[in-house]
Each structure stands twice: as structure tokens, then as C-alpha cells.
PDB file of C-alpha atoms and ligand atoms in Angstrom:
ATOM      1  CA  UNK A 972     115.800 -34.652-192.176  1.00 93.00           C
ATOM      2  CA  UNK A 973     118.800 -32.411-191.942  1.00 97.00           C
ATOM      3  CA  UNK A 974     121.906 -33.163-189.896  1.00 97.00           C
ATOM      4  CA  UNK A 975     122.656 -29.890-188.088  1.00 96.00           C
ATOM      5  CA  UNK A 976     125.292 -30.937-185.599  1.00 95.00           C
ATOM      6  CA  UNK A 977     127.638 -33.833-185.141  1.00 95.00           C
ATOM      7  CA  UNK A 978     128.840 -34.040-181.577  1.00 87.00           C
ATOM      8  CA  UNK A 979     131.086 -36.461-179.769  1.00 85.00           C
ATOM      9  CA  UNK A 980     128.136 -38.429-178.455  1.00 90.00           C
ATOM     10  CA  UNK A 981     125.191 -37.611-180.635  1.00 96.00           C
ATOM     11  CA  UNK A 982     124.002 -36.492-184.037  1.00 97.00           C
ATOM     12  CA  UNK A 983     121.423 -33.744-184.046  1.00 98.00           C
ATOM     13  CA  UNK A 984     118.845 -33.765-186.838  1.00 98.00           C
ATOM     14  CA  UNK A 985     116.286 -31.125-187.666  1.00 98.00           C
ATOM     15  CA  UNK A 986     112.999 -32.297-189.104  1.00 98.00           C
ATOM     16  CA  UNK A 987     111.833 -29.258-190.994  1.00 97.00           C
ATOM     17  CA  UNK A 988     108.379 -30.691-191.606  1.00 97.00           C
ATOM     18  CA  UNK A 989     107.328 -30.405-187.984  1.00 97.00           C
ATOM     19  CA  UNK A 990     110.151 -28.341-186.490  1.00 97.00           C
ATOM     20  CA  UNK A 991     111.468 -31.034-184.242  1.00 98.00           C
ATOM     21  CA  UNK A 992     114.983 -31.970-183.244  1.00 98.00           C
ATOM     22  CA  UNK A 993     116.139 -35.544-182.942  1.00 98.00           C
ATOM     23  CA  UNK A 994     119.130 -36.149-180.709  1.00 98.00           C
ATOM     24  CA  UNK A 995     120.458 -39.528-181.734  1.00 98.00           C
ATOM     25  CA  UNK A 996     123.178 -41.046-179.567  1.00 97.00           C
ATOM     26  CA  UNK A 997     125.661 -42.728-181.843  1.00 96.00           C
ATOM     27  CA  UNK A 998     127.247 -46.110-181.387  1.00 95.00           C
ATOM     28  CA  UNK A 999     130.757 -46.179-180.035  1.00 93.00           C
ATOM     29  CA  UNK A1000     132.464 -49.084-181.704  1.00 91.00           C
ATOM     30  CA  UNK A1001     135.287 -49.111-179.156  1.00 93.00           C
ATOM     31  CA  UNK A1002     132.772 -50.162-176.503  1.00 92.00           C
ATOM     32  CA  UNK A1003     131.373 -53.683-176.341  1.00 94.00           C
ATOM     33  CA  UNK A1004     127.947 -53.659-178.000  1.00 95.00           C
ATOM     34  CA  UNK A1005     126.050 -54.667-174.909  1.00 95.00           C
ATOM     35  CA  UNK A1006     127.667 -52.030-172.723  1.00 95.00           C
ATOM     36  CA  UNK A1007     127.303 -49.438-175.472  1.00 95.00           C
ATOM     37  CA  UNK A1008     123.585 -50.121-175.825  1.00 95.00           C
ATOM     38  CA  UNK A1009     123.116 -49.904-172.093  1.00 95.00           C
ATOM     39  CA  UNK A1010     125.045 -46.638-171.782  1.00 94.00           C
ATOM     40  CA  UNK A1011     123.274 -44.944-174.659  1.00 96.00           C
ATOM     41  CA  UNK A1012     119.928 -46.014-173.288  1.00 96.00           C
ATOM     42  CA  UNK A1013     120.605 -44.814-169.757  1.00 96.00           C
ATOM     43  CA  UNK A1014     122.080 -41.488-170.893  1.00 96.00           C
ATOM     44  CA  UNK A1015     119.141 -40.905-173.210  1.00 98.00           C
ATOM     45  CA  UNK A1016     116.660 -41.632-170.436  1.00 97.00           C
ATOM     46  CA  UNK A1017     118.530 -39.526-167.930  1.00 97.00           C
ATOM     47  CA  UNK A1018     118.786 -36.560-170.299  1.00 98.00           C
ATOM     48  CA  UNK A1019     115.119 -36.763-171.175  1.00 98.00           C
ATOM     49  CA  UNK A1020     114.132 -36.898-167.503  1.00 98.00           C
ATOM     50  CA  UNK A1021     116.321 -33.949-166.559  1.00 98.00           C
ATOM     51  CA  UNK A1022     115.009 -31.801-169.418  1.00 98.00           C
ATOM     52  CA  UNK A1023     111.478 -32.625-168.252  1.00 97.00           C
ATOM     53  CA  UNK A1024     112.320 -31.747-164.648  1.00 98.00           C
ATOM     54  CA  UNK A1025     113.863 -28.423-165.593  1.00 98.00           C
ATOM     55  CA  UNK A1026     110.891 -27.687-167.847  1.00 97.00           C
ATOM     56  CA  UNK A1027     108.484 -28.351-164.982  1.00 97.00           C
ATOM     57  CA  UNK A1028     110.413 -25.881-162.834  1.00 98.00           C
ATOM     58  CA  UNK A1029     109.683 -23.185-165.369  1.00 98.00           C
ATOM     59  CA  UNK A1030     113.138 -23.137-166.937  1.00 98.00           C
ATOM     60  CA  UNK A1031     112.896 -22.641-170.690  1.00 98.00           C
ATOM     61  CA  UNK A1032     113.967 -25.882-172.366  1.00 98.00           C
ATOM     62  CA  UNK A1033     112.786 -27.699-175.475  1.00 98.00           C
ATOM     63  CA  UNK A1034     109.635 -29.706-174.835  1.00 97.00           C
ATOM     64  CA  UNK A1035     110.194 -33.457-175.037  1.00 98.00           C
ATOM     65  CA  UNK A1036     107.981 -35.111-177.608  1.00 98.00           C
ATOM     66  CA  UNK A1037     109.186 -38.688-177.254  1.00 98.00           C
ATOM     67  CA  UNK A1038     112.064 -40.731-175.898  1.00 98.00           C
ATOM     68  CA  UNK A1039     113.246 -43.983-177.436  1.00 96.00           C
ATOM     69  CA  UNK A1040     116.219 -46.238-176.704  1.00 93.00           C
ATOM     70  CA  UNK A1041     118.829 -43.883-178.053  1.00 95.00           C
ATOM     71  CA  UNK A1042     116.812 -40.960-179.418  1.00 97.00           C
ATOM     72  CA  UNK A1043     115.092 -37.952-177.962  1.00 98.00           C
ATOM     73  CA  UNK A1044     112.622 -36.040-180.091  1.00 98.00           C
ATOM     74  CA  UNK A1045     112.047 -32.507-178.878  1.00 98.00           C
ATOM     75  CA  UNK A1046     110.935 -29.078-179.992  1.00 97.00           C
ATOM     76  CA  UNK A1047     113.289 -27.172-182.214  1.00 98.00           C
ATOM     77  CA  UNK A1048     114.236 -23.852-180.639  1.00 98.00           C
ATOM     78  CA  UNK A1049     114.773 -21.407-183.480  1.00 97.00           C
ATOM     79  CA  UNK A1050     117.443 -19.071-182.256  1.00 97.00           C
ATOM     80  CA  UNK A1051     121.147 -18.572-181.913  1.00 97.00           C
ATOM     81  CA  UNK A1052     123.613 -20.069-179.532  1.00 96.00           C
ATOM     82  CA  UNK A1053     124.512 -17.692-176.749  1.00 95.00           C
ATOM     83  CA  UNK A1054     128.092 -18.158-177.829  1.00 93.00           C
ATOM     84  CA  UNK A1055     127.265 -16.102-180.911  1.00 95.00           C
ATOM     85  CA  UNK A1056     124.964 -13.501-179.383  1.00 96.00           C
ATOM     86  CA  UNK A1057     126.795 -12.375-176.236  1.00 95.00           C
ATOM     87  CA  UNK A1058     128.132  -8.859-176.378  1.00 95.00           C
ATOM     88  CA  UNK A1059     128.936  -5.840-174.229  1.00 95.00           C
ATOM     89  CA  UNK A1060     125.404  -4.507-174.468  1.00 96.00           C
ATOM     90  CA  UNK A1061     123.496  -7.629-173.455  1.00 96.00           C
ATOM     91  CA  UNK A1062     125.987  -9.209-171.062  1.00 97.00           C
ATOM     92  CA  UNK A1063     124.411  -7.940-167.846  1.00 97.00           C
ATOM     93  CA  UNK A1064     120.812  -8.923-168.533  1.00 97.00           C
ATOM     94  CA  UNK A1065     121.812 -12.205-170.150  1.00 97.00           C
ATOM     95  CA  UNK A1066     124.061 -13.268-167.284  1.00 98.00           C
ATOM     96  CA  UNK A1067     121.424 -12.272-164.752  1.00 98.00           C
ATOM     97  CA  UNK A1068     119.005 -14.635-166.489  1.00 98.00           C
ATOM     98  CA  UNK A1069     121.603 -17.389-166.566  1.00 98.00           C
ATOM     99  CA  UNK A1070     122.406 -16.930-162.878  1.00 98.00           C
ATOM    100  CA  UNK A1071     118.733 -17.304-162.112  1.00 98.00           C
ATOM    101  CA  UNK A1072     118.442 -20.435-164.248  1.00 98.00           C
ATOM    102  CA  UNK A1073     121.408 -22.080-162.512  1.00 98.00           C
ATOM    103  CA  UNK A1074     120.029 -21.044-159.109  1.00 98.00           C
ATOM    104  CA  UNK A1075     116.734 -22.767-159.912  1.00 98.00           C
ATOM    105  CA  UNK A1076     118.537 -25.902-161.083  1.00 98.00           C
ATOM    106  CA  UNK A1077     120.718 -26.085-157.975  1.00 98.00           C
ATOM    107  CA  UNK A1078     117.861 -25.300-155.579  1.00 98.00           C
ATOM    108  CA  UNK A1079     116.265 -28.434-157.005  1.00 98.00           C
ATOM    109  CA  UNK A1080     119.503 -30.437-156.919  1.00 98.00           C
ATOM    110  CA  UNK A1081     119.847 -30.630-160.680  1.00 98.00           C
ATOM    111  CA  UNK A1082     123.451 -30.549-161.882  1.00 98.00           C
ATOM    112  CA  UNK A1083     123.617 -29.643-165.559  1.00 98.00           C
ATOM    113  CA  UNK A1084     127.148 -30.909-166.085  1.00 97.00           C
ATOM    114  CA  UNK A1085     127.952 -28.952-169.241  1.00 96.00           C
ATOM    115  CA  UNK A1086     127.197 -25.281-168.693  1.00 97.00           C
ATOM    116  CA  UNK A1087     128.761 -23.556-171.684  1.00 96.00           C
ATOM    117  CA  UNK A1088     127.483 -20.798-173.945  1.00 95.00           C
ATOM    118  CA  UNK A1089     126.882 -23.421-176.663  1.00 94.00           C
ATOM    119  CA  UNK A1090     124.211 -25.033-174.542  1.00 97.00           C
ATOM    120  CA  UNK A1091     122.081 -21.914-174.160  1.00 98.00           C
ATOM    121  CA  UNK A1092     119.940 -20.794-177.070  1.00 98.00           C
ATOM    122  CA  UNK A1093     118.685 -17.248-177.344  1.00 97.00           C
ATOM    123  CA  UNK A1094     115.328 -16.848-179.062  1.00 97.00           C
ATOM    124  CA  UNK A1095     114.431 -13.167-179.128  1.00 95.00           C
ATOM    125  CA  UNK A1096     114.559 -12.129-175.448  1.00 94.00           C
ATOM    126  CA  UNK A1097     114.241 -15.681-174.118  1.00 98.00           C
ATOM    127  CA  UNK A1098     117.127 -17.901-173.060  1.00 98.00           C
ATOM    128  CA  UNK A1099     116.670 -21.665-173.396  1.00 98.00           C
ATOM    129  CA  UNK A1100     118.861 -24.289-171.771  1.00 98.00           C
ATOM    130  CA  UNK A1101     119.597 -27.512-173.678  1.00 98.00           C
ATOM    131  CA  UNK A1102     121.907 -30.535-173.517  1.00 97.00           C
ATOM    132  CA  UNK A1103     121.465 -32.260-170.168  1.00 97.00           C
ATOM    133  CA  UNK A1104     123.475 -35.202-171.477  1.00 95.00           C
ATOM    134  CA  UNK A1105     126.048 -34.930-168.686  1.00 95.00           C
ATOM    135  CA  UNK A1106     123.539 -33.955-166.032  1.00 97.00           C
ATOM    136  CA  UNK A1107     122.653 -35.621-162.758  1.00 98.00           C
ATOM    137  CA  UNK A1108     120.653 -35.192-159.582  1.00 98.00           C
ATOM    138  CA  UNK A1109     122.744 -34.421-156.525  1.00 98.00           C
ATOM    139  CA  UNK A1110     122.717 -32.419-153.309  1.00 98.00           C
ATOM    140  CA  UNK A1111     126.515 -32.215-153.371  1.00 98.00           C
ATOM    141  CA  UNK A1112     127.983 -28.750-152.787  1.00 98.00           C
ATOM    142  CA  UNK A1113     131.113 -29.833-154.663  1.00 98.00           C
ATOM    143  CA  UNK A1114     129.145 -30.861-157.761  1.00 98.00           C
ATOM    144  CA  UNK A1115     127.240 -27.584-157.795  1.00 98.00           C
ATOM    145  CA  UNK A1116     130.483 -25.643-157.446  1.00 98.00           C
ATOM    146  CA  UNK A1117     132.053 -27.642-160.276  1.00 97.00           C
ATOM    147  CA  UNK A1118     128.997 -26.812-162.401  1.00 98.00           C
ATOM    148  CA  UNK A1119     129.668 -23.095-161.833  1.00 98.00           C
ATOM    149  CA  UNK A1120     133.385 -23.506-162.333  1.00 97.00           C
ATOM    150  CA  UNK A1121     132.919 -25.150-165.722  1.00 96.00           C
ATOM    151  CA  UNK A1122     130.765 -22.236-166.784  1.00 96.00           C
ATOM    152  CA  UNK A1123     133.405 -19.752-165.623  1.00 96.00           C
ATOM    153  CA  UNK A1124     136.134 -21.598-167.489  1.00 95.00           C
ATOM    154  CA  UNK A1125     134.024 -21.721-170.632  1.00 93.00           C
ATOM    155  CA  UNK A1126     133.382 -17.976-170.382  1.00 94.00           C
ATOM    156  CA  UNK A1127     137.040 -17.295-169.823  1.00 94.00           C
ATOM    157  CA  UNK A1128     138.112 -19.166-172.921  1.00 92.00           C
ATOM    158  CA  UNK A1129     135.362 -18.015-175.303  1.00 91.00           C
ATOM    159  CA  UNK A1130     134.546 -14.505-174.063  1.00 90.00           C
ATOM    160  CA  UNK A1131     137.591 -13.385-172.098  1.00 92.00           C
ATOM    161  CA  UNK A1132     136.816  -9.690-172.709  1.00 94.00           C
ATOM    162  CA  UNK A1133     133.382 -10.052-171.091  1.00 95.00           C
ATOM    163  CA  UNK A1134     134.499 -12.421-168.356  1.00 96.00           C
ATOM    164  CA  UNK A1135     134.431 -10.181-165.286  1.00 95.00           C
ATOM    165  CA  UNK A1136     131.093  -8.407-165.863  1.00 95.00           C
ATOM    166  CA  UNK A1137     129.637 -11.769-166.890  1.00 96.00           C
ATOM    167  CA  UNK A1138     130.681 -13.535-163.711  1.00 97.00           C
ATOM    168  CA  UNK A1139     129.635 -10.614-161.510  1.00 97.00           C
ATOM    169  CA  UNK A1140     126.103 -10.502-162.926  1.00 98.00           C
ATOM    170  CA  UNK A1141     125.760 -14.268-162.945  1.00 98.00           C
ATOM    171  CA  UNK A1142     126.856 -14.630-159.320  1.00 98.00           C
ATOM    172  CA  UNK A1143     124.668 -11.782-158.095  1.00 98.00           C
ATOM    173  CA  UNK A1144     121.601 -13.471-159.591  1.00 98.00           C
ATOM    174  CA  UNK A1145     122.702 -16.889-158.324  1.00 98.00           C
ATOM    175  CA  UNK A1146     122.996 -15.525-154.777  1.00 98.00           C
ATOM    176  CA  UNK A1147     119.676 -13.768-154.941  1.00 98.00           C
ATOM    177  CA  UNK A1148     117.800 -16.828-156.147  1.00 98.00           C
ATOM    178  CA  UNK A1149     119.430 -19.711-154.293  1.00 98.00           C
ATOM    179  CA  UNK A1150     119.258 -19.949-150.519  1.00 98.00           C
ATOM    180  CA  UNK A1151     122.318 -22.178-150.073  1.00 97.00           C
ATOM    181  CA  UNK A1152     124.420 -20.284-152.590  1.00 98.00           C
ATOM    182  CA  UNK A1153     126.940 -19.134-149.990  1.00 98.00           C
ATOM    183  CA  UNK A1154     128.434 -22.567-149.349  1.00 98.00           C
ATOM    184  CA  UNK A1155     128.578 -23.333-153.068  1.00 98.00           C
ATOM    185  CA  UNK A1156     130.369 -20.061-153.795  1.00 98.00           C
ATOM    186  CA  UNK A1157     132.784 -20.741-150.963  1.00 98.00           C
ATOM    187  CA  UNK A1158     133.577 -24.126-152.493  1.00 98.00           C
ATOM    188  CA  UNK A1159     133.903 -22.512-155.904  1.00 97.00           C
ATOM    189  CA  UNK A1160     136.590 -20.226-154.478  1.00 96.00           C
ATOM    190  CA  UNK A1161     138.502 -23.309-153.256  1.00 96.00           C
ATOM    191  CA  UNK A1162     138.174 -24.969-156.656  1.00 96.00           C
ATOM    192  CA  UNK A1163     139.510 -21.844-158.355  1.00 92.00           C
ATOM    193  CA  UNK A1164     142.530 -21.878-156.031  1.00 91.00           C
ATOM    194  CA  UNK A1165     143.110 -25.559-156.735  1.00 87.00           C
ATOM    195  CA  UNK A1166     142.993 -24.764-160.456  1.00 78.00           C
ATOM    196  CA  UNK A1167     145.514 -21.960-160.189  1.00 73.00           C
ATOM    197  CA  UNK A1168     147.791 -24.162-158.124  1.00 69.00           C
ATOM    198  CA  UNK A1169     147.650 -26.974-160.692  1.00 65.00           C
ATOM    199  CA  UNK A1170     148.245 -24.597-163.611  1.00 58.00           C
ATOM    200  CA  UNK A1171     151.453 -23.176-162.145  1.00 52.00           C
TER     201      UNK A1171
HETATM  202  N1  ADP B1464     116.162 -28.358-179.260  1.00 81.97           N
HETATM  203  C1  ADP B1464     117.077 -27.737-179.996  1.00 81.97           C
HETATM  204  N2  ADP B1464     116.743 -26.628-180.714  1.00 81.97           N
HETATM  205  C2  ADP B1464     117.672 -25.987-181.459  1.00 81.97           C
HETATM  206  N3  ADP B1464     118.959 -26.377-181.582  1.00 81.97           N
HETATM  207  C3  ADP B1464     119.347 -27.479-180.908  1.00 81.97           C
HETATM  208  C4  ADP B1464     118.436 -28.215-180.071  1.00 81.97           C
HETATM  209  N4  ADP B1464     119.099 -29.257-179.540  1.00 81.97           N
HETATM  210  C5  ADP B1464     120.364 -29.180-180.011  1.00 81.97           C
HETATM  211  N5  ADP B1464     120.524 -28.111-180.837  1.00 81.97           N
HETATM  212  C6  ADP B1464     121.764 -27.711-181.536  1.00 81.97           C
HETATM  213  O1  ADP B1464     122.639 -28.817-181.630  1.00 81.97           O
HETATM  214  C7  ADP B1464     123.846 -28.581-180.890  1.00 81.97           C
HETATM  215  C8  ADP B1464     124.275 -29.863-180.181  1.00 81.97           C
HETATM  216  O2  ADP B1464     123.243 -30.347-179.326  1.00 81.97           O
HETATM  217  P1  ADP B1464     123.547 -30.801-177.842  1.00 81.97           P
HETATM  218  O3  ADP B1464     122.292 -31.303-177.228  1.00 81.97           O
HETATM  219  O4  ADP B1464     124.248 -29.691-177.163  1.00 81.97           O
HETATM  220  O5  ADP B1464     124.510 -32.038-178.111  1.00 81.97           O
HETATM  221  P2  ADP B1464     125.990 -32.382-177.626  1.00 81.97           P
HETATM  222  O6  ADP B1464     125.807 -33.280-176.460  1.00 81.97           O
HETATM  223  O7  ADP B1464     126.594 -33.072-178.806  1.00 81.97           O
HETATM  224  O8  ADP B1464     126.674 -31.090-177.274  1.00 81.97           O
HETATM  225  C9  ADP B1464     123.499 -27.446-179.934  1.00 81.97           C
HETATM  226  O9  ADP B1464     124.632 -26.687-179.579  1.00 81.97           O
HETATM  227  C10 ADP B1464     122.505 -26.647-180.750  1.00 81.97           C
HETATM  228  O10 ADP B1464     123.171 -25.800-181.654  1.00 81.97           O
HETATM  229 MG1   MG B1465     126.070 -29.380-176.255  1.00 81.97          MG
END
């Protein structure tokens, strides 16, 4: 097994024999063992459930193979992180797809919690969404708006040159595919203003 990524919360291993990924939530020694075990277990279960839910809605995600206490085994998606594939030529179609994905999530009250271009994998023309580790289920307009805002901030810091066309295409698709998008976008505007106010 090959360690392919060491995150803050989990180690990601690739099993090249059967092309599976193992997301292994690591122990945090600063937490009491009992609490740590409980947290890792509940986050693992929650992530696995949310990936399954999104998958059932037709969003491209890895298929879950098994879930243990602190490990999720899932399909390996051979591709590149969107972070490394976004460019001027593909920005419009890619962001339209992403807007549609987020619209589907929010229509079904799934908050992803970590929408960045590192958590989308492009495999040929397909865009997969991964990493529901900070996700939740909620009908909250605020939480949905924060989900969008995080994505905007991530785009701004990693792809500032593509920011405006990216956000335009993403929002157009979000509006088209999510009935209650208007109130979320209104809240997003308020959150942006709050952000600007705090930054000054
Ligand atoms: N199913 C998968 N297929 C391919 N690569 C993956 C898969 N799951 C994770 N990765 C890779 O590992 C990285 C970290 O995984 P992720 O689930 O995002 O963990 P973290 O919570 O640490 O961000 C991803 O950015 C991606 O490059
Ligand atoms: Mg991630």
C-alpha cells in the first residue's frame, strides 16, 4: 500500500492491487483517547454516509466499498485534482458542472463543508467530488451560503485570474438547478459584505 496523501485528519493510502483508496483517520494524541475514538468513528461514519447519499443522487463520487471504525475503503478515481487542471479554456464548462453538483447537494440539504478545487477530481471529462469529512445535513440557508462562500474564497486564493468567469458560470448553473437558490445567493452577498468589513 502506498501513502499518497497525509492530511490534517487522515492518511490516504492507495492499494494498487485492487485500485482502492483507504482513508484512515489518524489518532490525535492531544485528545483524550476515548473522545478521540468517538470523534474518529462518528466522522468516518458521517463521511461514508454523505458520500453514499451524494452517489445515490447521481453525483460522481468514489463508490464506498467498506466502512470500519476509522477507515473508509473506496474506489480510486484515477485523475487529477481540479486545482491542477483548471485553465482559461475549460473554466466555463467545468464551473457549470460544479454549479450543478452544488445545486444538487443543496437541493437535498447536503452541506459539503470543504468545497475547494482539491476536493474535485477530473477524470477525462468527468468531475468527481470527494472528501465529505466536514459535511453535514442541514436545511440552513446560512450553511449553504457558507458552503458557496468557502468555494469562492478558495477560488480567489488559488485561481485569482480565473475568479470572475469561474464564479459567474458556477452561479448561473447553481441558479438554474436549485429552486431555492435565490435566498442562498442573497445570504452569500451578506456574508461577502461581512467578510469585507472584517478585512478592513
Ligand atoms: N477516492 C479517491 N481517488 C483518488 N484520489 C483520492 C481519493 N480520495 C482522496 N484522494 C486524494 O487524497 C487527497 C486527500 O483526500 P481527502 O479525502 O480530501 O482528505 P483530507 O480530508 O485530508 O483533505 C485528495 O485531495 C486526493 O488527491
Ligand atoms: Mg480534502
